[in-house]
Short mmCIF file of C-alpha atoms in Angstrom, two decimals:
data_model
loop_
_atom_site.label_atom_id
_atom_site.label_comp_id
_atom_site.label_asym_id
_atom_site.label_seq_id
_atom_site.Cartn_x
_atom_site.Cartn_y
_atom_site.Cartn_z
CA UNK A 1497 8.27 -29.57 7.90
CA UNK A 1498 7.80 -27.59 11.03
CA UNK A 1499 4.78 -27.62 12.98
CA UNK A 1500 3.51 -26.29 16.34
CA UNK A 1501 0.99 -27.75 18.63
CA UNK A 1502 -0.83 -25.88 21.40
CA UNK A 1503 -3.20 -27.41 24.06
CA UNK A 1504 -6.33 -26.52 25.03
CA UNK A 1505 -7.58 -23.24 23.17
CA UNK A 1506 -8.62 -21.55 26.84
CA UNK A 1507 -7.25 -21.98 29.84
CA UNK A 1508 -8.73 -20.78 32.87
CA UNK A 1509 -6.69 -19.93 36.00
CA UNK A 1510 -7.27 -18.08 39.24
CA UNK A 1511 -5.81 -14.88 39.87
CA UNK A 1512 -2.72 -15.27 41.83
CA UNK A 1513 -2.39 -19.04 40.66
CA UNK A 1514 0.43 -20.84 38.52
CA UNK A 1515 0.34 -19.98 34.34
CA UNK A 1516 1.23 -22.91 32.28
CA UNK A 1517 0.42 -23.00 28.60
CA UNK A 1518 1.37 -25.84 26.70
CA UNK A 1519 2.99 -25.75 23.78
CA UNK A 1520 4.72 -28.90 21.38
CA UNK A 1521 6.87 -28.59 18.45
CA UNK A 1522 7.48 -30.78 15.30
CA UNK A 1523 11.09 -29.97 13.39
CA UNK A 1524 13.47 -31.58 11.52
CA UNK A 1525 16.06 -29.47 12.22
CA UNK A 1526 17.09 -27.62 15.75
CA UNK A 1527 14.31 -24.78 15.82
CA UNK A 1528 13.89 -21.56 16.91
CA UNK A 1529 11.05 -21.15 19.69
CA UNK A 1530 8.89 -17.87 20.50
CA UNK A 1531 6.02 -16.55 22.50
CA UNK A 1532 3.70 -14.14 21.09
CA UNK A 1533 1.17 -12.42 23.29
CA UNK A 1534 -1.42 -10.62 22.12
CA UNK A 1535 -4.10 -8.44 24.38
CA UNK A 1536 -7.13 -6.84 23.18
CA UNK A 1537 -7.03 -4.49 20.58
CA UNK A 1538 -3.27 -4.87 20.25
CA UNK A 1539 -0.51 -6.43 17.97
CA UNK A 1540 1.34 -9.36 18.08
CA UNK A 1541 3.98 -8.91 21.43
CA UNK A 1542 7.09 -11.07 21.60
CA UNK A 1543 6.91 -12.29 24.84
CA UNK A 1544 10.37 -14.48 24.84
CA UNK A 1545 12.16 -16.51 22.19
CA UNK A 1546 14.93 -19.18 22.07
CA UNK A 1547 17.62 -18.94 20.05
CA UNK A 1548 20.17 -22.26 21.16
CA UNK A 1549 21.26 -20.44 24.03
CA UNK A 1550 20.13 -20.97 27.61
CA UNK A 1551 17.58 -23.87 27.97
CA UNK A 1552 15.01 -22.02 30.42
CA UNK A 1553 14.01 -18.42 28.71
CA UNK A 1554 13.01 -15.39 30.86
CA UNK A 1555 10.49 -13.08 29.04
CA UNK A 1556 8.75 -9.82 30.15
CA UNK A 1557 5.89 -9.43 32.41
CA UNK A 1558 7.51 -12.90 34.42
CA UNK A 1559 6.88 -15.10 32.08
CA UNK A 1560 9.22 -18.00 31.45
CA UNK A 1561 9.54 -21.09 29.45
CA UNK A 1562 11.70 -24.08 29.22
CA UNK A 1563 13.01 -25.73 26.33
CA UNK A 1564 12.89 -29.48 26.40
CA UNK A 1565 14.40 -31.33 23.23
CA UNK A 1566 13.60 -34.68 24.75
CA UNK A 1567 9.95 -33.64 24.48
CA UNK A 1568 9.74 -31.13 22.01
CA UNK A 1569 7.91 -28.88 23.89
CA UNK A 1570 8.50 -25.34 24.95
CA UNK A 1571 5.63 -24.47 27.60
CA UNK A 1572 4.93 -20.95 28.96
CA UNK A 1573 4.52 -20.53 33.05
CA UNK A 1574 4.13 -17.69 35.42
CA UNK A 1575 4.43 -18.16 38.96
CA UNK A 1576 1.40 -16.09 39.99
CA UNK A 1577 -0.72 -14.96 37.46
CA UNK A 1578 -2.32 -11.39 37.29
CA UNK A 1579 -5.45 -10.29 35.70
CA UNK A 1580 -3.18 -8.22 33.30
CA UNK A 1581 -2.26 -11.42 31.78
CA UNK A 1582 -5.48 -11.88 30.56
CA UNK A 1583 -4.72 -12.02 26.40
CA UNK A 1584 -4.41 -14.51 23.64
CA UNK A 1585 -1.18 -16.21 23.46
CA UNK A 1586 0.73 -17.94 20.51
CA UNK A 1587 3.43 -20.01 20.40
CA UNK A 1588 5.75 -20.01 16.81
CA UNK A 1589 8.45 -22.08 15.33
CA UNK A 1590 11.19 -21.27 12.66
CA UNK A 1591 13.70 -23.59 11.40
CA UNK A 1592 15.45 -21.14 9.55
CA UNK A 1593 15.58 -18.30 11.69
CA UNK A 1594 13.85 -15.96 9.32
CA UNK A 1595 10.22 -14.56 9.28
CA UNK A 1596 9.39 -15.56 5.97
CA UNK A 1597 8.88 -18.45 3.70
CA UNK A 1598 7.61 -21.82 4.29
CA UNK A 1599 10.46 -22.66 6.83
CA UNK A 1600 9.61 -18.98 8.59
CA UNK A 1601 7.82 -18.35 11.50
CA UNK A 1602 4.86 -21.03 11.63
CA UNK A 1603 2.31 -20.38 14.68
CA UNK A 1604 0.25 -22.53 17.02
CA UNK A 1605 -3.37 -21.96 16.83
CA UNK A 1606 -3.09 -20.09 19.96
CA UNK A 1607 -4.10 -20.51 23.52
CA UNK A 1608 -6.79 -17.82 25.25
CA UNK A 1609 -5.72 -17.29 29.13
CA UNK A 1610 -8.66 -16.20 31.44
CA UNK A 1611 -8.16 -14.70 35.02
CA UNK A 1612 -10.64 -15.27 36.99
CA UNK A 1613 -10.64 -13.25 40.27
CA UNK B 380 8.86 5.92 18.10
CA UNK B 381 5.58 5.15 16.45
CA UNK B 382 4.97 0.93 15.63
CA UNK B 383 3.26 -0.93 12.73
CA UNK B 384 0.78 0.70 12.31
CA UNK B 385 -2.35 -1.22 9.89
CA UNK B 386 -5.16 0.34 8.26
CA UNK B 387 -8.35 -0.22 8.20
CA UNK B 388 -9.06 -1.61 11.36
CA UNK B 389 -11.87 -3.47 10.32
CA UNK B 390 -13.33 -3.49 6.67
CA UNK B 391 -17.02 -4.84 6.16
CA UNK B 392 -17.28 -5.79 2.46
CA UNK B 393 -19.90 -7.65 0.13
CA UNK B 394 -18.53 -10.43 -1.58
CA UNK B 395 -17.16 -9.72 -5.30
CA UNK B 396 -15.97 -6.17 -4.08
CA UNK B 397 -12.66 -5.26 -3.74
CA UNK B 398 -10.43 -3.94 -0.42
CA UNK B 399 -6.88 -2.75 0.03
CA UNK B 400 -5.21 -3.27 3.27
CA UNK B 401 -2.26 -0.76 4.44
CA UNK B 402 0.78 -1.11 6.60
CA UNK B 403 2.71 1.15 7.44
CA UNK B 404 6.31 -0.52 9.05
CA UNK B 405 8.44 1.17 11.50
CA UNK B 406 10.91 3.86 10.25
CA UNK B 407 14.05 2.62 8.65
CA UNK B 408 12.89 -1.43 8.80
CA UNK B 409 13.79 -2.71 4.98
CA UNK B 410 11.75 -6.30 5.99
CA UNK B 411 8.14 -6.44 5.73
CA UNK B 412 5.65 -9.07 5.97
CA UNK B 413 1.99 -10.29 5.76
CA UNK B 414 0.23 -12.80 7.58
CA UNK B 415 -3.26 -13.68 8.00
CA UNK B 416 -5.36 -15.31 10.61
CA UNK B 417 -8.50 -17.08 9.66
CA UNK B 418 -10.70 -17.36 11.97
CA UNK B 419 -9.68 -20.85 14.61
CA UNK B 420 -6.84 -21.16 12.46
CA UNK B 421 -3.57 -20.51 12.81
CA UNK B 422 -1.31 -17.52 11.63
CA UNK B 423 -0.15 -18.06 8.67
CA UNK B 424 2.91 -16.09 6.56
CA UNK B 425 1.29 -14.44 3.29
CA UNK B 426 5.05 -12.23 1.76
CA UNK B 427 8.24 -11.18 2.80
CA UNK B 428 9.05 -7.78 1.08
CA UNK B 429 13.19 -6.22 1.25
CA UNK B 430 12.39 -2.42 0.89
CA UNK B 431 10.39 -2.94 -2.42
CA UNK B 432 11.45 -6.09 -3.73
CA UNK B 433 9.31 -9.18 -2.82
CA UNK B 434 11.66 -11.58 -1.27
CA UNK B 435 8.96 -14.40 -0.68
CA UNK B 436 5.45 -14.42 -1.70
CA UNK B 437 4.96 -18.38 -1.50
CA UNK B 438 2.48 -17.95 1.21
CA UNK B 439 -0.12 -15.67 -1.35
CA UNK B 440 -3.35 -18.07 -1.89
CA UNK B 441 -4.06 -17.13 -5.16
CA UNK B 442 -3.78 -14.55 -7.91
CA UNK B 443 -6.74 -12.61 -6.11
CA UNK B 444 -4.47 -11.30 -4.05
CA UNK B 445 -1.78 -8.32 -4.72
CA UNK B 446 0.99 -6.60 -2.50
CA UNK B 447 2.61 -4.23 -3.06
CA UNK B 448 5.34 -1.86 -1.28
CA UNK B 449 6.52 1.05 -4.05
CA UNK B 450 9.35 3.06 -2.90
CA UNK B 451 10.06 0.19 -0.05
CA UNK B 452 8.26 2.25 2.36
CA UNK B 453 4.30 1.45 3.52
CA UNK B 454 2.92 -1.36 1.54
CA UNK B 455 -0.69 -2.67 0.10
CA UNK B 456 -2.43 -5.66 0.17
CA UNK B 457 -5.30 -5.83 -2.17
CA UNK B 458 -8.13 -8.48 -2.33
CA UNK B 459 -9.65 -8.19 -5.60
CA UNK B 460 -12.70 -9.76 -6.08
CA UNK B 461 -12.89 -10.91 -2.20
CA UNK B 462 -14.50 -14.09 -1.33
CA UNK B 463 -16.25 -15.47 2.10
CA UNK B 464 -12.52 -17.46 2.74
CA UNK B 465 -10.81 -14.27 2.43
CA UNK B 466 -12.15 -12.88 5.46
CA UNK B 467 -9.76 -12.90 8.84
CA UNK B 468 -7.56 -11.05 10.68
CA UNK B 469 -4.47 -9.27 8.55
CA UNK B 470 -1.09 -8.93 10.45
CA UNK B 471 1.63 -6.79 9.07
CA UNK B 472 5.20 -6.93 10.94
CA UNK B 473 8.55 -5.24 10.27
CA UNK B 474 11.93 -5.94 11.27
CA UNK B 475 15.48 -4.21 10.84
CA UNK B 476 17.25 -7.32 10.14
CA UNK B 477 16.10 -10.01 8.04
CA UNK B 478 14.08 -11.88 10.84
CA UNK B 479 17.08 -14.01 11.51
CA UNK B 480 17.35 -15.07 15.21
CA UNK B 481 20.65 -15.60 17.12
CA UNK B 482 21.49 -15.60 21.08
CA UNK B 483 21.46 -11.58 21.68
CA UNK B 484 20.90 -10.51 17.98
CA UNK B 485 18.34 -8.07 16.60
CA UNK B 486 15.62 -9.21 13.71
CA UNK B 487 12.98 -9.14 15.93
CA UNK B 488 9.47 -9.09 14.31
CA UNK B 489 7.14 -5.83 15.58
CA UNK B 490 3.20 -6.73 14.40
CA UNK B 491 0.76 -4.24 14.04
CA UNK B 492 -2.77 -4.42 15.32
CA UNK B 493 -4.09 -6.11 12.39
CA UNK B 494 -6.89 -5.48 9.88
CA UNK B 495 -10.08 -7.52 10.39
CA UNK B 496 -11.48 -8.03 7.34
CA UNK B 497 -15.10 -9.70 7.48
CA UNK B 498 -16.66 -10.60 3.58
CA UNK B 499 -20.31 -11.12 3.34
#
C-alpha cells in the first residue's frame, strides 16, 4: 500500500530565506510523486509532479523537488521564498498513475508554509 | 476557460438533515472525481466517474452517501442523513485523460475550490 508522510504541519520561514518542505513516501511499486499547492480560498494547484523521468523536477512559481529512491523522499525547496508562497501545501503519491481507486492519488496530511517578513 | 467550479461554498447543516454538493468539471473532461478532507486529516479519494458511469466508488464511506453525474456532465454528491464525521472540506477535480501520468503526457487533475461542509 502507498502512503505519504509529511513533516511538520507549519513551517515558518523568513521572507527571502530557503523553502524546504519535507515530504517521505511508502510504495511497493515505483510511484508517481506530486505537489499540490493550495492558497486561500483556492483549489488544489499542481505545483510539479514526477513521472520516471528526470530525477530533480522544476515546478511553477520556482519551486523544485528532488526525487531520491534511496530515501524515499521527494522534498519541495525554493531558493528564496516570497510572501506569495504563503499557502497550504500537499504532497501525493500514485502507484498506478491514475486519480482514482485505492492505488490513486493518496495525499500527505499537508504542510502550512508561513512568510514571515 | 472557466475551472472546477464547486457549489456551495460552505453549507451549515443540523445533524440528521440532508445536503447535496455540486461540481461542475471543466468542458469536455469525461473523468471526474470526489475527495474529501476531514479536518487534520488527509485528502482522501471518495469516486471516479467516466462521463456518467462510476468507474470507482471504493472510497464512498457508507450508503449515506450518493453521487451522481446524469448525462456525464456536472455531478452530485448527496449526504443523506449527515452526521458530525461527515463534515470537511469536499474537493471535486476533472481531468481529460484518465488521470494517468507519463513523462510529458496530459491527465492532469484540475480541483475546484471545494465545499466546506460543517454538521452540527
Amino acid at each position: 500500500a502507498q502512503s505519504v508522510t509529511q513533516l511538520g504541519s507549519h513551517v515558518s520561514v523568513s521572507e527571502g530565506a530557503l523553502v524546504l518542505l519535507r515530504c517521505n513516501y511508502s510504495s511497493s511499486v515505483p510511484p508517481y510523486l506530486f505537489w499540490y499547492v493550495q492558497y486561500p480560498n483556492q483549489g488544489l494547484q499542481l505545483l510539479l509532479k514526477y513521472t520516471s523521468a528526470a530525477t530533480l523536477v522544476k515546478g511553477i512559481n520556482g519551486f523544485e523537488a528532488e526525487f531520491k529512491k534511496s530515501e524515499t523522499s521527494f522534498h519541495l525547496t525554493k531558493p528564496s521564498a516570497h510572501m506569495s508562497d504563503a499557502a497550504e501545501y500537499f504532497c501525493a503519491v500514485s502507484e498506478s498513475g491514475s486519480g482514482g481507486g485505492a492505488d490513486g492519488l493518496t495525499f500527505g496530511k499537508g504542510t502550512h508554509l508561513i512568510i514571515q517578513p | 476557460e472557466a475551472g472546477v467550479t464547486q457549489f456551495p461554498s460552505h453549507s451549515v447543516i443540523e445533524k440528521g438533515q440532508t445536503v447535496t454538493l455540486r461540481c461542475d468539471p471543466i468542458s469536455g473532461h469525461d473523468n471526474l472525481y470526489w475527495y474529501r478532507r476531514v479536518m487534520g486529516k488527509e485528502i482522501k479519494f471518495l469516486l471516479h466517474f467516466v462521463k456518467e458511469s462510476k468507474q470507482d466508488e471504493s472510497g464512498m464511506p457508507n450508503n449515506r452517501f450518493l453521487a451522481e453525474r446524469t448525462g456525464g456532465t456536472y455531478s452530485t454528491l448527496k449526504v443523506q442523513p449527515a452526521e458530525l464525521e461527515d463534515s470537511g472540506v469536499y474537493f471535486c477535480a476533472s481531468s481529460q485523460l484518465p488521470g494517468r501520468w507519463t513523462s510529458g503526457s496530459g491527465g492532469e487533475l484540475f480541483f475546484g475550490e471545494g465545499s466546506r461542509l460543517t454538521v452540527l
